Short mmCIF file of C-alpha atoms in Angstrom, two decimals:
data_model
loop_
_atom_site.label_atom_id
_atom_site.label_comp_id
_atom_site.label_asym_id
_atom_site.label_seq_id
_atom_site.Cartn_x
_atom_site.Cartn_y
_atom_site.Cartn_z
CA MET A 162 -156.00 171.50 -16.84
CA GLU A 163 -152.45 172.28 -17.36
CA GLU A 164 -150.19 169.14 -17.48
CA ILE A 165 -147.46 169.35 -14.56
CA PRO A 166 -144.88 166.58 -14.21
CA ASN A 167 -145.41 164.47 -11.14
CA THR A 168 -142.10 165.16 -9.36
CA HIS A 169 -142.86 164.74 -5.69
CA THR A 170 -141.39 161.85 -3.83
CA ALA A 171 -143.62 161.66 -0.85
CA ARG A 172 -146.08 163.76 1.09
CA THR A 173 -145.67 164.42 4.73
CA GLY A 174 -147.68 161.26 5.81
CA CYS A 175 -148.74 163.35 8.80
CA LEU A 176 -145.35 162.97 10.42
CA HIS A 177 -144.34 166.70 9.34
CA ILE A 178 -141.11 165.60 7.94
CA VAL A 179 -141.45 168.22 5.33
CA ASP A 180 -139.52 168.01 1.99
CA PRO A 181 -137.85 171.52 1.45
CA ALA A 182 -139.78 171.65 -1.79
CA LEU A 183 -142.97 171.76 0.29
CA CYS A 184 -144.28 174.79 2.01
CA VAL A 185 -146.90 174.39 4.66
CA LEU A 186 -149.68 177.06 4.06
CA GLY A 187 -151.96 175.85 6.92
CA GLU A 188 -152.97 173.06 9.23
CA LYS A 189 -156.04 172.43 11.02
CA ARG A 190 -157.40 169.62 13.32
CA ILE A 191 -161.09 168.89 13.41
CA PRO A 192 -162.92 166.68 15.97
CA HIS A 193 -164.11 163.26 14.49
CA LYS A 194 -167.65 164.48 13.82
CA ALA A 195 -169.52 164.84 10.62
CA ARG A 196 -170.80 168.41 11.58
CA ASN A 197 -167.01 169.54 11.36
CA VAL A 198 -166.67 168.80 7.57
CA ALA A 199 -167.93 172.21 6.86
CA SER A 200 -165.25 173.83 8.89
CA ALA A 201 -162.47 171.85 7.12
CA ARG A 202 -163.97 173.01 3.71
CA ARG A 203 -163.99 176.56 4.78
CA PHE A 204 -160.39 176.28 6.15
CA VAL A 205 -158.93 174.92 2.89
CA ARG A 206 -160.95 177.42 0.82
CA ASP A 207 -159.82 180.51 2.94
CA VAL A 208 -156.04 179.18 2.48
CA ALA A 209 -156.32 179.07 -1.21
CA ILE A 210 -157.90 182.51 -1.30
CA GLU A 211 -155.28 183.89 1.19
CA TRP A 212 -152.44 182.55 -0.99
CA ASN A 213 -153.84 183.76 -4.25
CA ALA A 214 -154.63 180.46 -5.88
CA ALA A 215 -155.98 180.53 -9.43
CA GLU A 216 -159.66 181.60 -9.97
CA ASP A 217 -161.51 178.32 -9.67
CA ILE A 218 -159.13 176.60 -7.31
CA PRO A 219 -160.70 177.71 -3.94
CA GLU A 220 -164.05 176.18 -4.91
CA ILE A 221 -162.48 172.86 -6.33
CA ALA A 222 -160.23 172.53 -3.28
CA GLU A 223 -163.34 173.10 -0.98
CA LEU A 224 -165.25 170.28 -2.84
CA LEU A 225 -162.46 167.80 -2.89
CA THR A 226 -161.60 168.49 0.67
CA SER A 227 -165.15 167.80 1.61
CA GLU A 228 -164.80 164.39 -0.07
CA ILE A 229 -161.58 163.33 1.60
CA VAL A 230 -162.51 164.69 5.01
CA THR A 231 -166.00 162.96 5.02
CA ASN A 232 -164.25 159.69 4.13
CA ALA A 233 -161.81 160.15 7.00
CA ILE A 234 -164.74 160.69 9.45
CA VAL A 235 -167.06 157.97 8.01
CA HIS A 236 -164.32 155.32 7.57
CA GLY A 237 -161.58 156.36 10.05
CA ALA A 238 -161.16 154.86 13.42
CA VAL A 239 -164.59 153.14 13.33
CA SER A 240 -163.46 150.43 15.84
CA LEU A 241 -161.95 152.78 18.23
CA THR A 242 -164.02 154.19 21.29
CA THR A 243 -162.26 157.49 21.35
CA ARG A 244 -161.57 158.84 17.73
CA PRO A 245 -158.55 160.94 17.18
CA PRO A 246 -159.19 164.33 15.42
CA VAL A 247 -158.67 164.52 11.65
CA HIS A 248 -155.67 166.44 10.72
CA ILE A 249 -155.79 168.78 7.49
CA THR A 250 -152.55 170.15 6.00
CA VAL A 251 -152.59 172.58 2.88
CA MET A 252 -149.12 172.85 1.26
CA ARG A 253 -147.51 174.41 -1.90
CA GLU A 254 -145.11 172.44 -3.88
CA GLY A 255 -144.29 174.70 -6.94
CA LYS A 256 -147.46 175.39 -8.98
CA LEU A 257 -149.36 172.57 -6.95
CA MET A 258 -151.54 173.13 -3.94
CA VAL A 259 -151.57 169.81 -1.91
CA VAL A 260 -154.28 169.13 0.59
CA GLU A 261 -153.72 166.16 2.93
CA THR A 262 -155.99 164.67 5.50
CA CYS A 263 -154.81 162.13 8.19
CA ASP A 264 -157.00 159.78 10.15
CA SER A 265 -156.27 156.72 12.35
CA SER A 266 -157.65 154.06 9.98
CA SER A 267 -155.21 151.81 8.08
CA GLU A 268 -157.97 150.91 5.49
CA ILE A 269 -156.84 151.59 1.98
CA PRO A 270 -159.12 154.04 0.19
CA ARG A 271 -160.70 152.81 -2.91
CA ILE A 272 -162.72 154.07 -5.70
CA ARG A 273 -165.99 152.44 -5.90
CA ASN A 274 -168.05 151.33 -8.83
CA VAL A 275 -171.43 152.72 -7.78
CA ALA A 276 -174.97 151.95 -9.31
CA SER A 277 -176.53 155.10 -10.58
CA MET A 278 -179.28 155.10 -7.93
CA GLU A 279 -176.84 154.97 -5.00
CA SER A 280 -176.89 158.12 -2.87
CA SER A 281 -173.03 157.80 -1.80
CA GLY A 282 -169.82 156.14 -2.78
CA ARG A 283 -168.70 158.55 -5.55
CA GLY A 284 -166.25 160.87 -3.50
CA LEU A 285 -162.92 159.42 -4.50
CA ALA A 286 -164.04 159.22 -8.13
CA VAL A 287 -164.83 163.04 -8.05
CA VAL A 288 -161.34 163.61 -6.17
CA LYS A 289 -159.49 161.60 -9.10
CA GLU A 290 -161.45 163.39 -11.84
CA LEU A 291 -161.07 166.95 -10.57
CA SER A 292 -157.55 166.84 -9.13
CA HIS A 293 -154.16 166.91 -11.00
CA ASN A 294 -153.28 163.81 -8.85
CA TRP A 295 -154.27 162.06 -5.70
CA GLY A 296 -153.14 159.29 -3.41
CA TRP A 297 -152.72 157.87 0.13
CA LEU A 298 -149.73 157.05 2.26
CA PRO A 299 -149.69 154.70 5.34
CA ASN A 300 -148.27 156.22 8.57
CA PRO A 301 -147.72 154.82 12.05
CA HIS A 302 -150.96 156.14 13.15
CA GLY A 303 -153.25 155.11 10.15
CA LYS A 304 -153.01 156.82 6.79
CA SER A 305 -152.96 160.16 4.91
CA VAL A 306 -155.02 160.87 1.83
CA TRP A 307 -154.04 163.86 -0.41
CA PHE A 308 -154.79 165.50 -3.61
CA GLU A 309 -152.90 168.16 -5.74
CA LEU A 310 -154.47 171.03 -7.76
CA VAL A 311 -152.53 173.17 -10.20
CA ALA A 312 -153.19 176.37 -8.39
CA TRP A 313 -150.41 179.10 -9.32
CA PRO A 314 -148.93 180.02 -12.69
#
């Protein structure tokens, strides 16, 4: 992957105080249910295609979205009786596509060390490996988790 300087100062943090360098390409809210992860994947893939992202970016964005949305659903708002929707935003920052999910959990996302026979727990390691950069930000309602992909020349 091409090396792009990490110049951003902050993501939206789900507050939609958008840096002028960021352009929101699409937003979607999905109910806090596992069956809706597929909808989020398709949404991000379709946005990447519609905005003419580089050849392999739609599929990579789809995979990484699946990982961070699944984490938001599995780990977000587990103690609440009514779980707020997961918010997904796709943005462009120069050459970078930024995908951000917001959930109502303040739990810090961590890359786990997983035994070879375990069937889950590798999602953030995949995000770290395949993205240009990734991270998380706290917000007044929980947190946002984001990743970047070099998507445009």
